[in-house]
Each structure stands twice: as structure tokens, then as C-alpha cells.
Amino acid sequence: MKTFSFILCLFFFSTAHAYTVHGKKWGDPTFGTGATVSYSFMTGGQTCDTATCSSLDSFMPSGFQEQIKKAFNAWSSVANLHFEEVADDGAEFNATTNSGDIRIGGESIDGKSHVLAHAYYPSNNYSAAGDIHFDTSETWAIDNLVDGISIFWVALHEIGHSLGLGHSDASKSVMGPYYNPSLSGLQPDDIAGIQYLYGANISAVPVPAAFWLLGSALIGLCGIRRKTPHYN
Ligand SMILES: [Zn+2]
């Protein structure tokens, strides 16, 4: 297994006024070019980061796959992206694998609330790039968002990281640093960011000029946090 370091994305980008990009993307590294990205659902049992990885069906309600596919579709509907689901081969976390570019699983991150999930930025240098881990301690939900955390919304946010977007401080952005399911879909700032990285899809709007580029070579890990009761 390769060793790598990661950073938590919190207010590190607080001087930006809109979306941020990490600096790497899938496919051709040239910004504005499309990509085909595969994903798979982990079988569980591997050691992810420091904890045991779980399959999503071991702690999420049935129908979770449709919610996650809906989140992928939201991104591909506005950008030149194509997602393909492939079978997960059960390889160890961050090992050479025929599984998806984005492997999706669960992990005990920090107990209930606080960090809800995290994702790795794209990279050609390590297999875990793009992977998403949902916190197994949360109450994940499809419809009952009073008591539960929206699978769709968190997937939408984390996939944004998996595709190369950092956090945004736009007033309305799914890529903001906090859980905000009142934003029911991608916002103009999110769409501008993903189109900067991959270009628009055929029917989407032009790429805007304003962006902030974080030209860092750091391998990144970005988590979404729930605003209550507190965070650090
Ligand atoms: Zn995040």
C-alpha cells in the first residue's frame, strides 16, 4: 500500500469567493475537457484509512444506490462527464484494483454528526483517489430528513470532491463546507466549477470566467461537516 498524507478542507480556502478546484481532474489533465469516470460500491471488510470499511448496504436504507446514482447524474447533466458503474473486486483500500475510479463505502469516522463523509481528490498517483466514505455512525435517510442525513445531498457534495472541486464559500453552493440539504440540487456556483474542470455538456450554459485555482500538489481529503452541534 502506498503511503500518503491528506488535509482536511475546512476554512483553509476562506479567502475565496466562489468555487475552488483542487488542481487535478479525471481524464485529460487539461481543464475544460471531458472524462469518463467509473465507480463501484465497496464490499466491505477492507481497512479504509484507519478503520474497517463497510458496504453501504450494511448501514444505509434500501434505495441508497438510486440516491447516489441520482447524485452522479446531477453532475453529468451539467458537465462533460460520463459515469459508469462497475463491479467492485473487493481489493484492499488504496491497492491496485479493477474496481471503480471512485470506490464508495462506509467507515466509522467520528461518531454521530460532525464529519458526515469524506472523499479523496482525483489523482493518477494513488488508487484511493476519488474514493468516498460515508460515516457509518450517521442515520442515513432518503426521505425523512428531519431525523436523518440525506444520502443524496452528501453524495452530491462528496462526488464534487471526487471530481476535483474543493469547498466554495459562495452563499449558495452544494460545495459549501456545511451540510445544507435545503439546496435541493446543484447551484450556479457548483455548475460553474464543474464546467471549468470538464466543460459543459451539450445543453449546458457557457463556462464563466471567475474561478480560484488552488495549485497545490497536496493529496487532499475533504470532509463535509454538519454545522451542529459543533465542529473544529
Ligand atoms: Zn467537503
PDB file of C-alpha atoms and ligand atoms in Angstrom:
ATOM      1  CA  MET A   1       0.000   0.000   0.000  1.00  0.00           C
ATOM      2  CA  LYS A   2       1.292   3.406  -0.840  1.00  0.00           C
ATOM      3  CA  THR A   3       1.576   5.926   1.899  1.00  0.00           C
ATOM      4  CA  PHE A   4       0.051   9.313   1.501  1.00  0.00           C
ATOM      5  CA  SER A   5      -0.988  12.269   3.532  1.00  0.00           C
ATOM      6  CA  PHE A   6      -4.145  14.237   3.463  1.00  0.00           C
ATOM      7  CA  ILE A   7      -5.581  17.545   4.501  1.00  0.00           C
ATOM      8  CA  LEU A   8      -8.963  18.362   5.893  1.00  0.00           C
ATOM      9  CA  CYS A   9     -10.704  21.069   3.942  1.00  0.00           C
ATOM     10  CA  LEU A  10     -12.371  23.428   6.326  1.00  0.00           C
ATOM     11  CA  PHE A  11     -11.771  27.145   6.278  1.00  0.00           C
ATOM     12  CA  PHE A  12      -8.440  26.857   4.577  1.00  0.00           C
ATOM     13  CA  PHE A  13      -9.965  28.406   1.462  1.00  0.00           C
ATOM     14  CA  SER A  14     -11.768  31.171   3.281  1.00  0.00           C
ATOM     15  CA  THR A  15     -10.414  33.967   1.130  1.00  0.00           C
ATOM     16  CA  ALA A  16     -12.132  32.638  -1.993  1.00  0.00           C
ATOM     17  CA  HIS A  17     -15.477  33.985  -3.027  1.00  0.00           C
ATOM     18  CA  ALA A  18     -16.678  31.140  -5.164  1.00  0.00           C
ATOM     19  CA  TYR A  19     -15.844  27.600  -6.120  1.00  0.00           C
ATOM     20  CA  THR A  20     -12.350  26.207  -5.806  1.00  0.00           C
ATOM     21  CA  VAL A  21     -10.662  23.442  -7.724  1.00  0.00           C
ATOM     22  CA  HIS A  22      -8.043  21.184  -6.288  1.00  0.00           C
ATOM     23  CA  GLY A  23      -5.894  21.175  -9.404  1.00  0.00           C
ATOM     24  CA  LYS A  24      -6.331  17.600 -10.631  1.00  0.00           C
ATOM     25  CA  LYS A  25      -9.123  16.060 -12.660  1.00  0.00           C
ATOM     26  CA  TRP A  26     -10.033  12.756 -14.249  1.00  0.00           C
ATOM     27  CA  GLY A  27      -9.210  12.121 -17.881  1.00  0.00           C
ATOM     28  CA  ASP A  28      -7.088  14.583 -19.830  1.00  0.00           C
ATOM     29  CA  PRO A  29      -5.445  16.909 -17.275  1.00  0.00           C
ATOM     30  CA  THR A  30      -6.358  19.937 -19.386  1.00  0.00           C
ATOM     31  CA  PHE A  31      -9.111  21.882 -17.660  1.00  0.00           C
ATOM     32  CA  GLY A  32     -12.312  22.058 -19.627  1.00  0.00           C
ATOM     33  CA  THR A  33     -12.031  18.611 -21.172  1.00  0.00           C
ATOM     34  CA  GLY A  34     -14.459  15.794 -20.524  1.00  0.00           C
ATOM     35  CA  ALA A  35     -13.877  12.489 -18.789  1.00  0.00           C
ATOM     36  CA  THR A  36     -15.369   9.067 -18.267  1.00  0.00           C
ATOM     37  CA  VAL A  37     -15.217   8.031 -14.622  1.00  0.00           C
ATOM     38  CA  SER A  38     -16.149   4.658 -13.179  1.00  0.00           C
ATOM     39  CA  TYR A  39     -17.479   3.973  -9.718  1.00  0.00           C
ATOM     40  CA  SER A  40     -18.163   0.916  -7.618  1.00  0.00           C
ATOM     41  CA  PHE A  41     -19.758   0.065  -4.295  1.00  0.00           C
ATOM     42  CA  MET A  42     -17.290  -1.463  -1.883  1.00  0.00           C
ATOM     43  CA  THR A  43     -17.950  -4.885  -0.467  1.00  0.00           C
ATOM     44  CA  GLY A  44     -16.552  -4.005   2.940  1.00  0.00           C
ATOM     45  CA  GLY A  45     -14.000  -5.644   5.203  1.00  0.00           C
ATOM     46  CA  GLN A  46     -11.012  -3.652   4.000  1.00  0.00           C
ATOM     47  CA  THR A  47      -9.105  -1.256   6.191  1.00  0.00           C
ATOM     48  CA  CYS A  48     -10.016   2.211   4.957  1.00  0.00           C
ATOM     49  CA  ASP A  49      -7.803   4.967   6.306  1.00  0.00           C
ATOM     50  CA  THR A  50      -7.590   3.635   9.852  1.00  0.00           C
ATOM     51  CA  ALA A  51     -10.970   1.957  10.345  1.00  0.00           C
ATOM     52  CA  THR A  52     -12.677  -1.026   8.781  1.00  0.00           C
ATOM     53  CA  CYS A  53     -14.617  -0.179   5.658  1.00  0.00           C
ATOM     54  CA  SER A  54     -18.246  -1.275   5.388  1.00  0.00           C
ATOM     55  CA  SER A  55     -20.517  -1.827   2.445  1.00  0.00           C
ATOM     56  CA  LEU A  56     -23.212   0.814   2.249  1.00  0.00           C
ATOM     57  CA  ASP A  57     -25.982  -1.783   2.387  1.00  0.00           C
ATOM     58  CA  SER A  58     -24.805  -2.728   5.884  1.00  0.00           C
ATOM     59  CA  PHE A  59     -25.850   0.632   7.346  1.00  0.00           C
ATOM     60  CA  MET A  60     -27.952   2.530   4.803  1.00  0.00           C
ATOM     61  CA  PRO A  61     -31.635   2.059   3.980  1.00  0.00           C
ATOM     62  CA  SER A  62     -32.597   0.260   0.787  1.00  0.00           C
ATOM     63  CA  GLY A  63     -32.718   2.602  -2.166  1.00  0.00           C
ATOM     64  CA  PHE A  64     -29.377   4.219  -1.326  1.00  0.00           C
ATOM     65  CA  GLN A  65     -27.899   3.232  -4.678  1.00  0.00           C
ATOM     66  CA  GLU A  66     -30.574   5.169  -6.557  1.00  0.00           C
ATOM     67  CA  GLN A  67     -29.839   8.231  -4.428  1.00  0.00           C
ATOM     68  CA  ILE A  68     -26.144   8.038  -5.212  1.00  0.00           C
ATOM     69  CA  LYS A  69     -26.789   7.449  -8.913  1.00  0.00           C
ATOM     70  CA  LYS A  70     -29.063  10.476  -8.877  1.00  0.00           C
ATOM     71  CA  ALA A  71     -26.162  12.481  -7.472  1.00  0.00           C
ATOM     72  CA  PHE A  72     -23.813  11.278 -10.226  1.00  0.00           C
ATOM     73  CA  ASN A  73     -26.460  12.142 -12.795  1.00  0.00           C
ATOM     74  CA  ALA A  74     -26.779  15.656 -11.421  1.00  0.00           C
ATOM     75  CA  TRP A  75     -23.101  16.306 -12.162  1.00  0.00           C
ATOM     76  CA  SER A  76     -23.113  14.652 -15.584  1.00  0.00           C
ATOM     77  CA  SER A  77     -26.254  16.525 -16.590  1.00  0.00           C
ATOM     78  CA  VAL A  78     -24.352  19.830 -16.499  1.00  0.00           C
ATOM     79  CA  ALA A  79     -20.796  18.810 -17.399  1.00  0.00           C
ATOM     80  CA  ASN A  80     -18.993  16.720 -19.987  1.00  0.00           C
ATOM     81  CA  LEU A  81     -18.830  13.723 -17.688  1.00  0.00           C
ATOM     82  CA  HIS A  82     -19.859  10.121 -18.154  1.00  0.00           C
ATOM     83  CA  PHE A  83     -20.159   7.781 -15.210  1.00  0.00           C
ATOM     84  CA  GLU A  84     -20.070   4.025 -15.429  1.00  0.00           C
ATOM     85  CA  GLU A  85     -20.883   1.679 -12.586  1.00  0.00           C
ATOM     86  CA  VAL A  86     -18.560  -1.325 -12.430  1.00  0.00           C
ATOM     87  CA  ALA A  87     -18.300  -4.233 -10.028  1.00  0.00           C
ATOM     88  CA  ASP A  88     -16.053  -3.770  -7.029  1.00  0.00           C
ATOM     89  CA  ASP A  89     -13.415  -6.501  -6.853  1.00  0.00           C
ATOM     90  CA  GLY A  90     -13.026  -6.282  -3.090  1.00  0.00           C
ATOM     91  CA  ALA A  91      -9.382  -5.199  -3.238  1.00  0.00           C
ATOM     92  CA  GLU A  92      -7.858  -3.543  -0.217  1.00  0.00           C
ATOM     93  CA  PHE A  93      -8.274   0.187   0.157  1.00  0.00           C
ATOM     94  CA  ASN A  94      -5.744   2.102  -1.951  1.00  0.00           C
ATOM     95  CA  ALA A  95      -4.483  -1.114  -3.595  1.00  0.00           C
ATOM     96  CA  THR A  96      -4.254  -1.716  -7.316  1.00  0.00           C
ATOM     97  CA  THR A  97      -7.753  -2.708  -8.324  1.00  0.00           C
ATOM     98  CA  ASN A  98     -10.166  -3.157 -11.191  1.00  0.00           C
ATOM     99  CA  SER A  99     -12.849  -1.510  -9.077  1.00  0.00           C
ATOM    100  CA  GLY A 100     -14.222   1.906  -9.906  1.00  0.00           C
ATOM    101  CA  ASP A 101     -12.117   5.030 -10.034  1.00  0.00           C
ATOM    102  CA  ILE A 102     -14.449   6.164  -7.278  1.00  0.00           C
ATOM    103  CA  ARG A 103     -14.982   3.401  -4.713  1.00  0.00           C
ATOM    104  CA  ILE A 104     -17.833   4.115  -2.355  1.00  0.00           C
ATOM    105  CA  GLY A 105     -18.091   2.631   1.107  1.00  0.00           C
ATOM    106  CA  GLY A 106     -18.652   3.362   4.762  1.00  0.00           C
ATOM    107  CA  GLU A 107     -16.311   3.953   7.622  1.00  0.00           C
ATOM    108  CA  SER A 108     -16.624   4.904  11.269  1.00  0.00           C
ATOM    109  CA  ILE A 109     -15.256   8.437  11.059  1.00  0.00           C
ATOM    110  CA  ASP A 110     -16.087  10.355  14.220  1.00  0.00           C
ATOM    111  CA  GLY A 111     -19.382   9.190  15.665  1.00  0.00           C
ATOM    112  CA  LYS A 112     -22.725  10.842  15.074  1.00  0.00           C
ATOM    113  CA  SER A 113     -22.813  14.293  13.420  1.00  0.00           C
ATOM    114  CA  HIS A 114     -19.666  16.355  12.888  1.00  0.00           C
ATOM    115  CA  VAL A 115     -17.970  14.874   9.811  1.00  0.00           C
ATOM    116  CA  LEU A 116     -20.601  13.074   7.745  1.00  0.00           C
ATOM    117  CA  ALA A 117     -18.393  11.733   4.976  1.00  0.00           C
ATOM    118  CA  HIS A 118     -15.122  12.402   3.224  1.00  0.00           C
ATOM    119  CA  ALA A 119     -13.717  11.992  -0.249  1.00  0.00           C
ATOM    120  CA  TYR A 120     -10.332  11.944  -1.926  1.00  0.00           C
ATOM    121  CA  TYR A 121      -9.459  14.273  -4.767  1.00  0.00           C
ATOM    122  CA  PRO A 122      -8.573  12.913  -8.214  1.00  0.00           C
ATOM    123  CA  SER A 123      -5.013  11.744  -8.804  1.00  0.00           C
ATOM    124  CA  ASN A 124      -3.192   9.325 -11.040  1.00  0.00           C
ATOM    125  CA  ASN A 125      -0.745   8.585  -8.280  1.00  0.00           C
ATOM    126  CA  TYR A 126      -2.760   6.508  -5.847  1.00  0.00           C
ATOM    127  CA  SER A 127      -5.730   4.200  -6.058  1.00  0.00           C
ATOM    128  CA  ALA A 128      -7.762   5.776  -3.265  1.00  0.00           C
ATOM    129  CA  ALA A 129      -8.133   8.956  -5.324  1.00  0.00           C
ATOM    130  CA  GLY A 130     -11.811   9.716  -5.772  1.00  0.00           C
ATOM    131  CA  ASP A 131     -12.940   7.286  -3.079  1.00  0.00           C
ATOM    132  CA  ILE A 132     -15.841   8.278  -0.856  1.00  0.00           C
ATOM    133  CA  HIS A 133     -16.502   7.063   2.679  1.00  0.00           C
ATOM    134  CA  PHE A 134     -19.770   7.778   4.463  1.00  0.00           C
ATOM    135  CA  ASP A 135     -19.723   7.813   8.258  1.00  0.00           C
ATOM    136  CA  THR A 136     -21.353   4.604   9.486  1.00  0.00           C
ATOM    137  CA  SER A 137     -22.487   6.367  12.674  1.00  0.00           C
ATOM    138  CA  GLU A 138     -24.974   8.680  10.973  1.00  0.00           C
ATOM    139  CA  THR A 139     -28.662   7.966  10.487  1.00  0.00           C
ATOM    140  CA  TRP A 140     -28.785   7.979   6.716  1.00  0.00           C
ATOM    141  CA  ALA A 141     -32.103   8.753   5.084  1.00  0.00           C
ATOM    142  CA  ILE A 142     -33.788   9.077   1.736  1.00  0.00           C
ATOM    143  CA  ASP A 143     -36.961  10.910   2.693  1.00  0.00           C
ATOM    144  CA  ASN A 144     -37.022  11.549   6.434  1.00  0.00           C
ATOM    145  CA  LEU A 145     -34.555  14.382   6.618  1.00  0.00           C
ATOM    146  CA  VAL A 146     -35.824  15.651   9.956  1.00  0.00           C
ATOM    147  CA  ASP A 147     -34.162  12.786  11.782  1.00  0.00           C
ATOM    148  CA  GLY A 148     -31.811  11.565   9.107  1.00  0.00           C
ATOM    149  CA  ILE A 149     -28.981  12.777   6.914  1.00  0.00           C
ATOM    150  CA  SER A 150     -29.697  12.979   3.192  1.00  0.00           C
ATOM    151  CA  ILE A 151     -27.804  10.320   1.285  1.00  0.00           C
ATOM    152  CA  PHE A 152     -28.401  12.212  -1.938  1.00  0.00           C
ATOM    153  CA  TRP A 153     -27.155  15.528  -0.671  1.00  0.00           C
ATOM    154  CA  VAL A 154     -23.989  14.212   0.943  1.00  0.00           C
ATOM    155  CA  ALA A 155     -23.262  12.084  -2.143  1.00  0.00           C
ATOM    156  CA  LEU A 156     -23.715  15.155  -4.326  1.00  0.00           C
ATOM    157  CA  HIS A 157     -21.207  17.097  -2.209  1.00  0.00           C
ATOM    158  CA  GLU A 158     -18.641  14.303  -1.914  1.00  0.00           C
ATOM    159  CA  ILE A 159     -18.774  13.452  -5.615  1.00  0.00           C
ATOM    160  CA  GLY A 160     -17.883  17.089  -6.227  1.00  0.00           C
ATOM    161  CA  HIS A 161     -14.662  16.497  -4.248  1.00  0.00           C
ATOM    162  CA  SER A 162     -14.068  13.193  -6.038  1.00  0.00           C
ATOM    163  CA  LEU A 163     -14.222  15.096  -9.312  1.00  0.00           C
ATOM    164  CA  GLY A 164     -11.770  17.771  -8.184  1.00  0.00           C
ATOM    165  CA  LEU A 165     -13.788  20.547  -6.587  1.00  0.00           C
ATOM    166  CA  GLY A 166     -12.806  21.973  -3.224  1.00  0.00           C
ATOM    167  CA  HIS A 167     -15.084  23.912  -0.914  1.00  0.00           C
ATOM    168  CA  SER A 168     -16.819  27.058  -2.034  1.00  0.00           C
ATOM    169  CA  ASP A 169     -17.843  29.997   0.080  1.00  0.00           C
ATOM    170  CA  ALA A 170     -20.491  31.128  -2.345  1.00  0.00           C
ATOM    171  CA  SER A 171     -23.637  31.880  -0.392  1.00  0.00           C
ATOM    172  CA  LYS A 172     -25.447  29.100  -2.221  1.00  0.00           C
ATOM    173  CA  SER A 173     -23.325  26.140  -3.198  1.00  0.00           C
ATOM    174  CA  VAL A 174     -23.564  22.409  -2.643  1.00  0.00           C
ATOM    175  CA  MET A 175     -19.775  22.619  -2.353  1.00  0.00           C
ATOM    176  CA  GLY A 176     -20.011  24.837   0.700  1.00  0.00           C
ATOM    177  CA  PRO A 177     -18.344  23.301   3.749  1.00  0.00           C
ATOM    178  CA  TYR A 178     -21.549  22.553   5.645  1.00  0.00           C
ATOM    179  CA  TYR A 179     -24.411  20.149   5.228  1.00  0.00           C
ATOM    180  CA  ASN A 180     -27.266  22.120   3.700  1.00  0.00           C
ATOM    181  CA  PRO A 181     -29.968  19.926   2.185  1.00  0.00           C
ATOM    182  CA  SER A 182     -32.207  22.955   1.666  1.00  0.00           C
ATOM    183  CA  LEU A 183     -30.196  23.295  -1.541  1.00  0.00           C
ATOM    184  CA  SER A 184     -32.023  20.562  -3.395  1.00  0.00           C
ATOM    185  CA  GLY A 185     -29.634  20.401  -6.334  1.00  0.00           C
ATOM    186  CA  LEU A 186     -26.514  21.881  -7.892  1.00  0.00           C
ATOM    187  CA  GLN A 187     -26.291  25.656  -7.752  1.00  0.00           C
ATOM    188  CA  PRO A 188     -24.832  28.037 -10.391  1.00  0.00           C
ATOM    189  CA  ASP A 189     -21.536  28.162  -8.476  1.00  0.00           C
ATOM    190  CA  ASP A 190     -21.268  24.352  -8.457  1.00  0.00           C
ATOM    191  CA  ILE A 191     -22.098  24.188 -12.154  1.00  0.00           C
ATOM    192  CA  ALA A 192     -19.509  26.851 -12.960  1.00  0.00           C
ATOM    193  CA  GLY A 193     -16.884  24.877 -11.044  1.00  0.00           C
ATOM    194  CA  ILE A 194     -17.527  21.532 -12.671  1.00  0.00           C
ATOM    195  CA  GLN A 195     -17.726  23.097 -16.113  1.00  0.00           C
ATOM    196  CA  TYR A 196     -14.379  24.758 -15.530  1.00  0.00           C
ATOM    197  CA  LEU A 197     -12.881  21.323 -14.901  1.00  0.00           C
ATOM    198  CA  TYR A 198     -14.708  19.221 -17.502  1.00  0.00           C
ATOM    199  CA  GLY A 199     -16.543  21.546 -19.843  1.00  0.00           C
ATOM    200  CA  ALA A 200     -20.261  21.811 -20.274  1.00  0.00           C
ATOM    201  CA  ASN A 201     -22.468  19.080 -21.568  1.00  0.00           C
ATOM    202  CA  ILE A 202     -24.215  19.706 -24.854  1.00  0.00           C
ATOM    203  CA  SER A 203     -27.159  21.568 -23.409  1.00  0.00           C
ATOM    204  CA  ALA A 204     -25.427  23.383 -20.545  1.00  0.00           C
ATOM    205  CA  VAL A 205     -24.509  27.033 -20.145  1.00  0.00           C
ATOM    206  CA  PRO A 206     -21.083  28.569 -21.010  1.00  0.00           C
ATOM    207  CA  VAL A 207     -18.140  28.426 -18.639  1.00  0.00           C
ATOM    208  CA  PRO A 208     -17.852  31.615 -16.566  1.00  0.00           C
ATOM    209  CA  ALA A 209     -14.548  33.420 -16.247  1.00  0.00           C
ATOM    210  CA  ALA A 210     -14.179  33.700 -12.495  1.00  0.00           C
ATOM    211  CA  PHE A 211     -12.567  30.920 -10.558  1.00  0.00           C
ATOM    212  CA  TRP A 212      -9.997  30.313  -7.914  1.00  0.00           C
ATOM    213  CA  LEU A 213      -7.353  27.753  -8.603  1.00  0.00           C
ATOM    214  CA  LEU A 214      -5.601  26.048  -5.765  1.00  0.00           C
ATOM    215  CA  GLY A 215      -2.421  24.937  -7.424  1.00  0.00           C
ATOM    216  CA  SER A 216      -1.448  22.547  -4.726  1.00  0.00           C
ATOM    217  CA  ALA A 217       0.197  19.207  -5.266  1.00  0.00           C
ATOM    218  CA  LEU A 218      -1.116  18.019  -1.940  1.00  0.00           C
ATOM    219  CA  ILE A 219      -3.116  14.880  -1.953  1.00  0.00           C
ATOM    220  CA  GLY A 220      -6.339  16.003  -0.438  1.00  0.00           C
ATOM    221  CA  LEU A 221      -9.121  14.605   1.628  1.00  0.00           C
ATOM    222  CA  CYS A 222     -12.143  16.738   2.054  1.00  0.00           C
ATOM    223  CA  GLY A 223     -14.934  16.174   4.519  1.00  0.00           C
ATOM    224  CA  ILE A 224     -18.377  17.608   4.859  1.00  0.00           C
ATOM    225  CA  ARG A 225     -19.442  18.593   8.314  1.00  0.00           C
ATOM    226  CA  ARG A 226     -22.735  19.103   9.947  1.00  0.00           C
ATOM    227  CA  LYS A 227     -22.990  22.535  11.440  1.00  0.00           C
ATOM    228  CA  THR A 228     -24.482  21.395  14.681  1.00  0.00           C
ATOM    229  CA  PRO A 229     -23.757  20.786  17.446  1.00  0.00           C
ATOM    230  CA  HIS A 230     -20.200  21.933  16.812  1.00  0.00           C
ATOM    231  CA  TYR A 231     -17.165  21.271  14.751  1.00  0.00           C
ATOM    232  CA  ASN A 232     -13.493  22.011  14.855  1.00  0.00           C
TER     233      ASN A 232
HETATM  234 ZN    ZN B   1     -16.484  18.869   1.617  1.00  0.00          ZN
END
